[in-house]
Amino acid sequence: LDEARLRLKAVYAGAGSDQRAALAGWHLQQGDAEGALEAATAKNAANSTRAFLARAGALAVLERHDELLTLGEAGSSAPSSLQAAIRAKALRSLGRVQKSDQAMRDALRASAMEGTVGQVVEMADAMGASHIADEEILGFCAQPPTADGGFRLARDRFDRRGQFASLRAARDKALAASPGSAAALDYTRFEQLL
């Protein structure tokens, strides 16, 4: 690993942020979080979403939670939803649960506008904040602009997890917010057929 690390360091010396992020990902797969930090520098993380996520992953593995919080607060070209999710993870690891929960709520709300809902929900689940993701998904269902997409997400999530009461609540909210929601109407027909 040390030999490969030295060779790759030379090859990637002049590489762009995304290429260095790919190298950081390789280091993480090898269990080499320090190598990942070398590849995905703080400067690269500021300029690339992939580098931001790679650096965050390495800091989390190394349990350097203060640095992870700094990364989430430093500003990056990464979507604000991902930055907020990283802050939430760091805050939770530092024992600041209320602030973590609020940061995750902010991340989920921003994700609906940025197209990162899947990633942020996955991050919420990984850090033990599934209940927050569930609440926010129900919130998406209750808003006219996000009702149809929110219900699609709710149907997949709640059906897979056997949360049928939550699924019905999501459908009801989606239909109330957007009576023409194709996803909610399809699910209603499905239930009628059953």
GROMACS .gro file of C-alpha atoms in nm:
model
  194
    1LEU     CA    1   0.000   0.000   0.000
    2ASP     CA    2   0.280   0.242   0.083
    3GLU     CA    3   0.441   0.185  -0.256
    4ALA     CA    4   0.112   0.229  -0.440
    5ARG     CA    5   0.040   0.540  -0.236
    6LEU     CA    6   0.374   0.699  -0.337
    7ARG     CA    7   0.327   0.613  -0.705
    8LEU     CA    8  -0.026   0.743  -0.714
    9LYS     CA    9   0.073   1.059  -0.531
   10ALA     CA   10   0.320   1.135  -0.810
   11VAL     CA   11   0.074   1.050  -1.088
   12TYR     CA   12  -0.203   1.263  -0.938
   13ALA     CA   13   0.021   1.557  -0.841
   14GLY     CA   14  -0.122   1.789  -1.106
   15ALA     CA   15  -0.470   1.637  -1.122
   16GLY     CA   16  -0.792   1.834  -1.081
   17SER     CA   17  -1.010   1.830  -0.774
   18ASP     CA   18  -1.249   1.562  -0.900
   19GLN     CA   19  -0.964   1.331  -1.003
   20ARG     CA   20  -0.798   1.377  -0.666
   21ALA     CA   21  -1.136   1.301  -0.505
   22ALA     CA   22  -1.143   0.972  -0.697
   23LEU     CA   23  -0.797   0.896  -0.559
   24ALA     CA   24  -0.921   0.982  -0.209
   25GLY     CA   25  -1.207   0.739  -0.261
   26TRP     CA   26  -0.959   0.467  -0.353
   27HIS     CA   27  -0.761   0.540  -0.038
   28LEU     CA   28  -1.077   0.510   0.171
   29GLN     CA   29  -1.157   0.175   0.010
   30GLN     CA   30  -0.808   0.058   0.108
   31GLY     CA   31  -0.866   0.167   0.469
   32ASP     CA   32  -0.619   0.454   0.431
   33ALA     CA   33  -0.803   0.760   0.561
   34GLU     CA   34  -0.480   0.960   0.601
   35GLY     CA   35  -0.400   0.903   0.233
   36ALA     CA   36  -0.754   1.016   0.149
   37LEU     CA   37  -0.697   1.341   0.338
   38GLU     CA   38  -0.374   1.401   0.145
   39ALA     CA   39  -0.556   1.346  -0.184
   40ALA     CA   40  -0.866   1.551  -0.099
   41THR     CA   41  -0.716   1.864   0.052
   42ALA     CA   42  -0.922   2.137   0.214
   43LYS     CA   43  -0.865   2.351  -0.097
   44ASN     CA   44  -0.995   2.075  -0.323
   45ALA     CA   45  -1.294   2.024  -0.092
   46ALA     CA   46  -1.383   2.391  -0.135
   47ASN     CA   47  -1.388   2.354  -0.514
   48SER     CA   48  -1.542   2.011  -0.570
   49THR     CA   49  -1.841   1.826  -0.430
   50ARG     CA   50  -1.667   1.491  -0.477
   51ALA     CA   51  -1.358   1.615  -0.293
   52PHE     CA   52  -1.576   1.764  -0.019
   53LEU     CA   53  -1.749   1.429   0.038
   54ALA     CA   54  -1.422   1.233   0.020
   55ARG     CA   55  -1.257   1.460   0.275
   56ALA     CA   56  -1.564   1.442   0.500
   57GLY     CA   57  -1.557   1.062   0.477
   58ALA     CA   58  -1.191   1.050   0.574
   59LEU     CA   59  -1.236   1.287   0.869
   60ALA     CA   60  -1.534   1.081   0.990
   61VAL     CA   61  -1.334   0.757   0.971
   62LEU     CA   62  -1.052   0.920   1.168
   63GLU     CA   63  -1.308   1.055   1.419
   64ARG     CA   64  -1.174   1.409   1.377
   65HIS     CA   65  -1.512   1.559   1.447
   66ASP     CA   66  -1.396   1.917   1.514
   67GLU     CA   67  -1.230   1.925   1.172
   68LEU     CA   68  -1.540   1.769   1.017
   69LEU     CA   69  -1.751   2.049   1.167
   70THR     CA   70  -1.504   2.307   1.035
   71LEU     CA   71  -1.528   2.150   0.690
   72GLY     CA   72  -1.908   2.169   0.699
   73GLU     CA   73  -1.896   2.534   0.804
   74ALA     CA   74  -1.607   2.648   0.580
   75GLY     CA   75  -1.808   2.684   0.263
   76SER     CA   76  -1.769   2.483  -0.052
   77SER     CA   77  -1.905   2.454  -0.402
   78ALA     CA   78  -2.082   2.143  -0.272
   79PRO     CA   79  -2.460   2.183  -0.242
   80SER     CA   80  -2.566   2.349   0.082
   81SER     CA   81  -2.772   2.041   0.168
   82LEU     CA   82  -2.459   1.823   0.175
   83GLN     CA   83  -2.269   2.083   0.377
   84ALA     CA   84  -2.550   2.095   0.632
   85ALA     CA   85  -2.562   1.714   0.648
   86ILE     CA   86  -2.188   1.705   0.722
   87ARG     CA   87  -2.238   1.966   0.996
   88ALA     CA   88  -2.518   1.750   1.139
   89LYS     CA   89  -2.293   1.444   1.145
   90ALA     CA   90  -2.011   1.633   1.315
   91LEU     CA   91  -2.243   1.794   1.571
   92ARG     CA   92  -2.400   1.457   1.658
   93SER     CA   93  -2.055   1.303   1.706
   94LEU     CA   94  -1.963   1.594   1.933
   95GLY     CA   95  -2.274   1.528   2.147
   96ARG     CA   96  -2.466   1.838   2.033
   97VAL     CA   97  -2.778   1.646   1.934
   98GLN     CA   98  -3.030   1.933   1.915
   99LYS     CA   99  -2.808   2.136   1.685
  100SER     CA  100  -2.738   1.823   1.485
  101ASP     CA  101  -3.110   1.756   1.441
  102GLN     CA  102  -3.168   2.114   1.324
  103ALA     CA  103  -2.878   2.095   1.078
  104MET     CA  104  -3.019   1.770   0.937
  105ARG     CA  105  -3.362   1.928   0.899
  106ASP     CA  106  -3.198   2.218   0.712
  107ALA     CA  107  -3.009   1.969   0.495
  108LEU     CA  108  -3.323   1.777   0.405
  109ARG     CA  109  -3.520   2.092   0.324
  110ALA     CA  110  -3.242   2.224   0.102
  111SER     CA  111  -3.203   1.885  -0.065
  112ALA     CA  112  -3.551   1.907  -0.215
  113MET     CA  113  -3.444   2.214  -0.413
  114GLU     CA  114  -3.095   2.088  -0.497
  115GLY     CA  115  -3.179   1.737  -0.613
  116THR     CA  116  -2.977   1.567  -0.339
  117VAL     CA  117  -3.265   1.416  -0.141
  118GLY     CA  118  -3.144   1.058  -0.185
  119GLN     CA  119  -2.792   1.135  -0.064
  120VAL     CA  120  -2.909   1.338   0.234
  121VAL     CA  121  -3.168   1.080   0.341
  122GLU     CA  122  -2.895   0.815   0.323
  123MET     CA  123  -2.670   1.032   0.540
  124ALA     CA  124  -2.953   1.087   0.790
  125ASP     CA  125  -3.011   0.713   0.814
  126ALA     CA  126  -2.640   0.642   0.856
  127MET     CA  127  -2.611   0.882   1.149
  128GLY     CA  128  -2.920   0.753   1.327
  129ALA     CA  129  -3.154   1.037   1.228
  130SER     CA  130  -3.408   0.831   1.031
  131HIS     CA  131  -3.693   0.982   1.231
  132ILE     CA  132  -3.596   1.328   1.106
  133ALA     CA  133  -3.583   1.205   0.746
  134ASP     CA  134  -3.927   1.048   0.789
  135GLU     CA  135  -4.074   1.373   0.930
  136GLU     CA  136  -3.925   1.583   0.652
  137ILE     CA  137  -4.044   1.344   0.381
  138LEU     CA  138  -4.395   1.377   0.521
  139GLY     CA  139  -4.339   1.754   0.508
  140PHE     CA  140  -4.248   1.729   0.138
  141CYS     CA  141  -4.577   1.548   0.080
  142ALA     CA  142  -4.770   1.834   0.242
  143GLN     CA  143  -4.629   2.107   0.012
  144PRO     CA  144  -4.783   2.153  -0.336
  145PRO     CA  145  -4.453   2.194  -0.525
  146THR     CA  146  -4.297   1.882  -0.372
  147ALA     CA  147  -4.605   1.670  -0.302
  148ASP     CA  148  -4.576   1.430  -0.596
  149GLY     CA  149  -4.199   1.375  -0.568
  150GLY     CA  150  -4.226   1.360  -0.190
  151PHE     CA  151  -4.488   1.089  -0.210
  152ARG     CA  152  -4.278   0.888  -0.458
  153LEU     CA  153  -3.995   0.898  -0.205
  154ALA     CA  154  -4.231   0.820   0.084
  155ARG     CA  155  -4.384   0.526  -0.099
  156ASP     CA  156  -4.047   0.371  -0.169
  157ARG     CA  157  -3.912   0.434   0.180
  158PHE     CA  158  -4.214   0.352   0.393
  159ASP     CA  159  -4.324   0.051   0.187
  160ARG     CA  160  -3.974  -0.101   0.203
  161ARG     CA  161  -3.962  -0.050   0.578
  162GLY     CA  162  -4.314  -0.173   0.650
  163GLN     CA  163  -4.424   0.170   0.779
  164PHE     CA  164  -4.774   0.149   0.631
  165ALA     CA  165  -4.934   0.404   0.863
  166SER     CA  166  -4.670   0.657   0.756
  167LEU     CA  167  -4.731   0.564   0.393
  168ARG     CA  168  -5.104   0.630   0.424
  169ALA     CA  169  -5.035   0.960   0.603
  170ALA     CA  170  -4.796   1.059   0.323
  171ARG     CA  171  -5.058   0.975   0.059
  172ASP     CA  172  -5.326   1.176   0.240
  173LYS     CA  173  -5.094   1.477   0.275
  174ALA     CA  174  -4.991   1.457  -0.092
  175LEU     CA  175  -5.352   1.442  -0.211
  176ALA     CA  176  -5.450   1.733   0.014
  177ALA     CA  177  -5.159   1.944  -0.113
  178SER     CA  178  -5.185   1.837  -0.477
  179PRO     CA  179  -5.510   1.658  -0.567
  180GLY     CA  180  -5.371   1.573  -0.911
  181SER     CA  181  -5.056   1.404  -0.779
  182ALA     CA  182  -5.006   1.112  -1.017
  183ALA     CA  183  -4.807   0.911  -0.762
  184ALA     CA  184  -5.066   0.951  -0.486
  185LEU     CA  185  -5.354   0.874  -0.722
  186ASP     CA  186  -5.175   0.563  -0.850
  187TYR     CA  187  -5.124   0.442  -0.495
  188THR     CA  188  -5.490   0.505  -0.416
  189ARG     CA  189  -5.590   0.293  -0.718
  190PHE     CA  190  -5.346   0.024  -0.605
  191GLU     CA  191  -5.505   0.015  -0.259
  192GLN     CA  192  -5.854  -0.002  -0.413
  193LEU     CA  193  -5.749  -0.297  -0.627
  194LEU     CA  194  -5.619  -0.476  -0.320
   0.00000   0.00000   0.00000
